[in-house]
Coordinates of C-alpha atoms in Angstrom, one line a residue:
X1 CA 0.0 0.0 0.0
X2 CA 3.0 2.7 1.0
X3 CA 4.5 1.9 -2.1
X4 CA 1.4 3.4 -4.3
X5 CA 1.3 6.6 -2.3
X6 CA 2.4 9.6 -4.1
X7 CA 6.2 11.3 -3.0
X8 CA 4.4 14.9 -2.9
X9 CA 0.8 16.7 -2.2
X10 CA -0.6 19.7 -1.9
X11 CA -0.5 21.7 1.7
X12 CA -1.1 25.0 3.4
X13 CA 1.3 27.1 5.4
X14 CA 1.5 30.6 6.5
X15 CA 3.2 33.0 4.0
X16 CA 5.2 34.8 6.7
X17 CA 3.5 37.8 5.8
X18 CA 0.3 37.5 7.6
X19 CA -1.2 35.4 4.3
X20 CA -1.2 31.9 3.4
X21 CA 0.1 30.0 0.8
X22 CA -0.4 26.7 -1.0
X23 CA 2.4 24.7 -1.4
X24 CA 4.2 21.2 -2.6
X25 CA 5.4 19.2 0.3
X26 CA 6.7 15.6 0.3
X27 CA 3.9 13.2 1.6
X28 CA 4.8 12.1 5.3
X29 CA 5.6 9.2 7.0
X30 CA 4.2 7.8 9.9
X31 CA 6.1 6.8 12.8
X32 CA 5.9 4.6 15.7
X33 CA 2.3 4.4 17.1
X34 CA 1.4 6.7 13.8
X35 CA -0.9 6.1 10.6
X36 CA -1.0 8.0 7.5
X37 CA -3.9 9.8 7.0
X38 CA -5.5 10.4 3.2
X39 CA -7.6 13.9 3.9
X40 CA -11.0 14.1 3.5
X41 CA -11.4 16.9 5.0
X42 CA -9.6 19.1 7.5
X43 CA -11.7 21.7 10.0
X44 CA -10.5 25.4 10.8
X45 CA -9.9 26.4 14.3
X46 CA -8.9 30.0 15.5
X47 CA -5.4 28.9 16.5
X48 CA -4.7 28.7 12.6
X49 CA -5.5 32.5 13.0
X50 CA -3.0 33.1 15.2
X51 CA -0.7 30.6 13.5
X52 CA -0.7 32.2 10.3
X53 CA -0.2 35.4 11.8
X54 CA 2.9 34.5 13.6
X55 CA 1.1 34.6 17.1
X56 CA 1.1 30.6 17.7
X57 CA 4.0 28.5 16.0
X58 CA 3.6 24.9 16.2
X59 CA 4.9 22.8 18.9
X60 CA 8.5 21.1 18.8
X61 CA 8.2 18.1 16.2
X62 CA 5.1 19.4 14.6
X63 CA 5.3 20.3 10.6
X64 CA 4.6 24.3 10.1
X65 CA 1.4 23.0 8.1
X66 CA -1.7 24.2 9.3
X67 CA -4.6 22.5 10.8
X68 CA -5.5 20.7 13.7
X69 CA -8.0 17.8 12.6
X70 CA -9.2 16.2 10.1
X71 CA -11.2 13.2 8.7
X72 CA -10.0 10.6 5.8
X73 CA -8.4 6.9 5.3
X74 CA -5.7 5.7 6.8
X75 CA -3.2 4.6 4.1
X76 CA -0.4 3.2 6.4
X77 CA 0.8 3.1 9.6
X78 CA -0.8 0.6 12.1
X79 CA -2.2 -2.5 10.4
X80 CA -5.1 -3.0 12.1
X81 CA -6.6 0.7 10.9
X82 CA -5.6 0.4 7.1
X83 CA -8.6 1.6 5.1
X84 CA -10.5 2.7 8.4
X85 CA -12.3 6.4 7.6
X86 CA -10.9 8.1 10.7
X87 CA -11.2 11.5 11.9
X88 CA -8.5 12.8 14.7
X89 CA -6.9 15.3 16.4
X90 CA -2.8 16.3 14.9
X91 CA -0.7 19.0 16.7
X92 CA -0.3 20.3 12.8
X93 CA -0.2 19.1 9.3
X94 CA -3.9 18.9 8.7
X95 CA -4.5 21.2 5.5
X96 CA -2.7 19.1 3.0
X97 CA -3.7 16.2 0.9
X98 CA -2.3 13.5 4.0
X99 CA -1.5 13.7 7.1
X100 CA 0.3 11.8 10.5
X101 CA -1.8 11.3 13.0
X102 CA -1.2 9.6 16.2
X103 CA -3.1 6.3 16.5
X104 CA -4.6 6.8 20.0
X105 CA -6.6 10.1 18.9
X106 CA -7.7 8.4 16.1
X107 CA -11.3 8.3 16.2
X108 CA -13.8 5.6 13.4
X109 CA -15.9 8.0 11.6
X110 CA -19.7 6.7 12.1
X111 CA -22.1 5.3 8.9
X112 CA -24.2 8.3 9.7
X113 CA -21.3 11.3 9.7
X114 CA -19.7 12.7 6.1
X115 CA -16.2 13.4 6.5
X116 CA -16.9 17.1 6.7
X117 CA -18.5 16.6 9.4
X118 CA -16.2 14.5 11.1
X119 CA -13.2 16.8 10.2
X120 CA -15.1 19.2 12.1
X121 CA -15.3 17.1 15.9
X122 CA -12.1 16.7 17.4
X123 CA -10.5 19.9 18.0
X124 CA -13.9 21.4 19.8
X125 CA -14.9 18.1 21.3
X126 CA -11.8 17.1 22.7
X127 CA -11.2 21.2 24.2
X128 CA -15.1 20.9 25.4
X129 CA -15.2 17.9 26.9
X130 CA -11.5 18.4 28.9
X131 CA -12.5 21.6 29.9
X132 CA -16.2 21.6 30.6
X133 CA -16.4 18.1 32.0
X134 CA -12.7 17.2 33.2
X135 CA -11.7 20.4 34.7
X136 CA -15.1 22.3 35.2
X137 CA -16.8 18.9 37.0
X138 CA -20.2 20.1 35.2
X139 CA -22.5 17.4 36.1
X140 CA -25.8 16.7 35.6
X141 CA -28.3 19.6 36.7
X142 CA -25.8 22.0 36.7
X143 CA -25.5 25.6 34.8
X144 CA -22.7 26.6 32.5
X145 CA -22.0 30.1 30.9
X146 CA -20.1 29.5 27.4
X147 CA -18.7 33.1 25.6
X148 CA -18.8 32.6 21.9
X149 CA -22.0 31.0 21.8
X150 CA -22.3 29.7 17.9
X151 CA -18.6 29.5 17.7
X152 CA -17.6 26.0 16.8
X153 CA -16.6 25.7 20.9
X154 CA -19.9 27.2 22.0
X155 CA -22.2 25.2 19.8
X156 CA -20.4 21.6 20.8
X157 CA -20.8 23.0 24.2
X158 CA -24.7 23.2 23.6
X159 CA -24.7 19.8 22.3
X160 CA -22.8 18.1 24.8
X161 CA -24.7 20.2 27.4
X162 CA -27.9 18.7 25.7
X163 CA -26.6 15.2 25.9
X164 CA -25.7 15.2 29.3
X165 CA -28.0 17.2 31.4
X166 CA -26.7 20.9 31.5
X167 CA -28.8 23.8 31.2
X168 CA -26.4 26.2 29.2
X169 CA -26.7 29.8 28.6
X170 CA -24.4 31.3 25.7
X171 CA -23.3 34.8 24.8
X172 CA -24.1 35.9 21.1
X173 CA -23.1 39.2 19.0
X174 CA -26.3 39.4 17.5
X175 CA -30.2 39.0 18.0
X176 CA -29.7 36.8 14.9
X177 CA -27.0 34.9 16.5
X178 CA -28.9 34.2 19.7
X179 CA -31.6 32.9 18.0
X180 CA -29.9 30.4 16.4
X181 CA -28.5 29.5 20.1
X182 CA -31.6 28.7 21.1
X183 CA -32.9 26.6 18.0
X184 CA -29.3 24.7 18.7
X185 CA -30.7 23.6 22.0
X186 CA -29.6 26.8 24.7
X187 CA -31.5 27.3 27.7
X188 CA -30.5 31.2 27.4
X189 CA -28.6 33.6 24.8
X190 CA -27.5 36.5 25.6
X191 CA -26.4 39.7 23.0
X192 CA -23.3 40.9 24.7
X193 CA -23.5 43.7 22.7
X194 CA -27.1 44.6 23.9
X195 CA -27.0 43.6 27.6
X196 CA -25.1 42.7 30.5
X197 CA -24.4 39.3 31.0
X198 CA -23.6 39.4 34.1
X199 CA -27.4 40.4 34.9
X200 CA -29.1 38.2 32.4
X201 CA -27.5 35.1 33.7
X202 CA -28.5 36.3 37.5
X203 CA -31.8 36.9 35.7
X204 CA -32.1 33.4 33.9
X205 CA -30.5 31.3 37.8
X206 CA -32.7 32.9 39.5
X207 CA -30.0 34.8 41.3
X208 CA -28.4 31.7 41.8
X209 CA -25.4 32.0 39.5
X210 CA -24.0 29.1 36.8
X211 CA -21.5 26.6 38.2
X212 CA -19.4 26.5 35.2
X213 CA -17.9 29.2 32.9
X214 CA -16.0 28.4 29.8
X215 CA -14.0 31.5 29.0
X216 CA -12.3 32.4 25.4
X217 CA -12.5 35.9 25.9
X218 CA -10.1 36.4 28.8
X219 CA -9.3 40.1 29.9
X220 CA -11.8 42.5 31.9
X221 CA -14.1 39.6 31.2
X222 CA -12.7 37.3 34.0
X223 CA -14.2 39.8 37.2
X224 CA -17.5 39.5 35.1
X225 CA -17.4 36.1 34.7
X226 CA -16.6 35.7 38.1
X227 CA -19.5 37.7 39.3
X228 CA -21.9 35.3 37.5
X229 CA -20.1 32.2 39.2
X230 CA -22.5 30.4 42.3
X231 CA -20.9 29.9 45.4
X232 CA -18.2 26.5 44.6
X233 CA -18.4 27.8 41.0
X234 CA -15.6 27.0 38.5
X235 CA -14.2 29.4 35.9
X236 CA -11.9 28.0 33.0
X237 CA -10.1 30.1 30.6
X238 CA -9.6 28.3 27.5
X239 CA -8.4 31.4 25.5
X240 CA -7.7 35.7 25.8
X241 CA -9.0 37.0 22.7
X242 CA -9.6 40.3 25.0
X243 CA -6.5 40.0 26.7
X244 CA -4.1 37.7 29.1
X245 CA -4.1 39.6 32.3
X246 CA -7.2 41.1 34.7
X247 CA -7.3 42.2 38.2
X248 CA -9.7 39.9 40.2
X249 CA -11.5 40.1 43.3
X250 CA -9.3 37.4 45.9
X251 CA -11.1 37.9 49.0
X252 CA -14.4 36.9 46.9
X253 CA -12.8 33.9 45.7
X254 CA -12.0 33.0 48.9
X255 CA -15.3 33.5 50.4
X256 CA -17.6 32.0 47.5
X257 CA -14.8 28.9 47.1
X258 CA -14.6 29.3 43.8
X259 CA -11.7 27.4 41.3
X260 CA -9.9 29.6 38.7
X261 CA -8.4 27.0 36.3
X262 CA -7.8 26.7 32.8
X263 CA -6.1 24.7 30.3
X264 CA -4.4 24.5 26.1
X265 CA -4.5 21.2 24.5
X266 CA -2.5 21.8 21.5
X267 CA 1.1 21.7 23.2
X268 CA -0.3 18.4 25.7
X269 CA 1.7 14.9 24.9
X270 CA 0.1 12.4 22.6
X271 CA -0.6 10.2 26.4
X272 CA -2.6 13.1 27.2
X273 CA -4.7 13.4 24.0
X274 CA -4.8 9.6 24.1
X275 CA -6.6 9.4 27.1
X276 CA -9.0 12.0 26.1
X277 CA -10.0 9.7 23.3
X278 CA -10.3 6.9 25.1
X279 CA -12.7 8.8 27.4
X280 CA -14.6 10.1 24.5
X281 CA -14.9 7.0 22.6
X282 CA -16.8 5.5 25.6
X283 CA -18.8 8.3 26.8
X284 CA -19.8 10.5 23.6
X285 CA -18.9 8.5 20.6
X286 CA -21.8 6.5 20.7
X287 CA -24.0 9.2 20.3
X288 CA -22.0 10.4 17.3
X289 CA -22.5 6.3 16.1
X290 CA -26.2 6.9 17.0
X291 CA -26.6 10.2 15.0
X292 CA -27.4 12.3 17.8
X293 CA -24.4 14.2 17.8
X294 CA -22.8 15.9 15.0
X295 CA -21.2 19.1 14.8
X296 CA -22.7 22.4 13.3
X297 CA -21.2 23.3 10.0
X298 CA -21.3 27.1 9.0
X299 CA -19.3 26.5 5.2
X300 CA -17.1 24.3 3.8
X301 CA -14.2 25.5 0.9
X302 CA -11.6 23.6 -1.3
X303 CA -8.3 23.9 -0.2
X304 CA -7.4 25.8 -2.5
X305 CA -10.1 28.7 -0.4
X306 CA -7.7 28.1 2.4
X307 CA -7.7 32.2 2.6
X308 CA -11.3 32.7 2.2
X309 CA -12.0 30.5 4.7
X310 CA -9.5 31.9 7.2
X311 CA -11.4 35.6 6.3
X312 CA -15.1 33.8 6.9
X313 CA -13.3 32.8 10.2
X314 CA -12.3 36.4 10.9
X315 CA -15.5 38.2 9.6
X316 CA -17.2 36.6 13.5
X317 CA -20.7 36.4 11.0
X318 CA -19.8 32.3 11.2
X319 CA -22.0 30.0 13.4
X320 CA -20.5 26.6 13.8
X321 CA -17.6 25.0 12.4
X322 CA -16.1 26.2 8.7
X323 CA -14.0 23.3 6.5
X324 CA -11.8 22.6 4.3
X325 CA -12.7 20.2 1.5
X326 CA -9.4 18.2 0.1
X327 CA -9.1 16.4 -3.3
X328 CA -6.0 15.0 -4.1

């Protein structure tokens, strides 16, 4: 099989200048614990953003090609996956015609999933689930505040809320926006640029507060979100879009027993990411095999759109995940 794989393909990486650029690389070759992936399909994530821009360079041992999922057939690597449609979860490499991907993020792409779709789960499902369930403890009942609300992060957060007993209210840029919220299954949606969220979400508890906040935004949002947190309430901060510093309130942390934590899952070890799978495969997959979970796609482009899709990205008018469609 190895032997009928083409020596180069087409792949994406950042110009340097802020741009991107589509390129001939030499098809890679998987390692130890590694298969060959033949893309499908790869999903876009704001960290390409920052990537191409310079702000985020890849981890040590990572290729400078962009993308961190995607969905296709394995082509080599470990035997017992050849021909398998996978999708999973790379630390780079993903926009380009194949891909390495370690075998223990590998996940089977279900009957009922097309590979755009499945480009489109790991990055948000693996960064929801470790944040929201693994290092936020939501359990069943509880209440969780998500900023970015029909981002790809914030509408996996609404179905996984849906799935597993949440009640979930989202922040939106738009009436529009938090409509669609709501038809996606949240409990609340809130126009940040219209009201306050910290007194909509007192409004929608009851005065109670949520127990879990997933934070992107970062910045003079953390005292806010903090102020919409019930007593043994957890904030994570998953990203700083508004900034990586904020003055917070310690003495009301310490009196409320709240958690600050947070976490990034791009630079984690393969072990890490591995047992994240495994976890997922038992507790989420099924539904995914079942058809009750797929992601929410906003637009898919050919590779060759790479740029267009970064500016869709950009534009903030997305809801759900956008894609890269790859033909070699």
């Amino acid at each position: 099989m190895a032997n009928a794989l083409p020596k180069a393909m087409r792949a994406v990486v950042a110009d340097g200048s802020g741009g991107l650029a589509l390129v001939e690389r030499p098809v890679p070759s998987p390692g130890e614990g590694e298969v060959l992936v033949k893309v499908a399909a790869a999903g876009i994530n704001r960290p390409d953003i920052l990537q191409r821009g310079g702000l985020y360079p890849p981890p040590p041992g990572a290729p400078d090609i962009l993308g961190l999922e995607v969905a296709g057939t394995v082509v080599a690597g470990d035997e017992t996956l050849h021909g398998q449609q996978v999708c999973a979860l790379v630390a780079g490499g993903g926009y380009a015609g194949y891909c390495v991907a370690p075998v223990g993020t590998c996940l089977k792409v279900p009957e009922v999933m097309r590979m755009t779709e499945a480009a489109a789960m790991p990055e948000t499902l693996f960064t929801v689930w470790v944040n929201l369930f693994e290092r936020g403890f939501a359990a069943d009942g509880d209440w969780v505040l998500v900023h970015g609300g029909t981002s790809g992060i914030g509408t996996m957060a609404i179905a996984l809320a849906n799935l597993f007993g949440l009640k979930i209210i989202v922040t939106c840029g738009s009436d529009a926006k938090c409509a669609r919220a709501l038809e996606l299954g949240a409990d609340a949606a809130i126009n940040y640029r219209e009201q306050d969220f910290v007194e909509e979400v007192h409004r929608a508890t009851a005065s109670r507060g949520v127990d879990v906040v997933i934070d992107m935004i970062g910045g003079d949002y953390l005292p806010r979100n903090l102020s919409c947190l019930a007593e043994e309430g957890r904030h994570v901060s998953i990203a700083v879009q508004r900034g990586a510093t904020a003055e917070i309130p310690i003495f009301d942390i310490m009196r409320r027993r709240l958690i600050l934590t947070g976490s990034t899952l791009r630079p984690r070890p393969v072990a890490f990411k591995t047992m994240v799978a495994d976890e997922i495969a038992r507790t989420v997959w099924p539904y995914a095999e079942g058809g009750r979970l797929k992601p929410v796609i906003d637009s898919v482009f050919p590779i060759e759109e790479a740029a267009e899709a970064h500016a869709r990205m950009e534009s903030g008018e997305h809801v759900g995940k956008i894609v890269l469609s790859v033909a070699e």
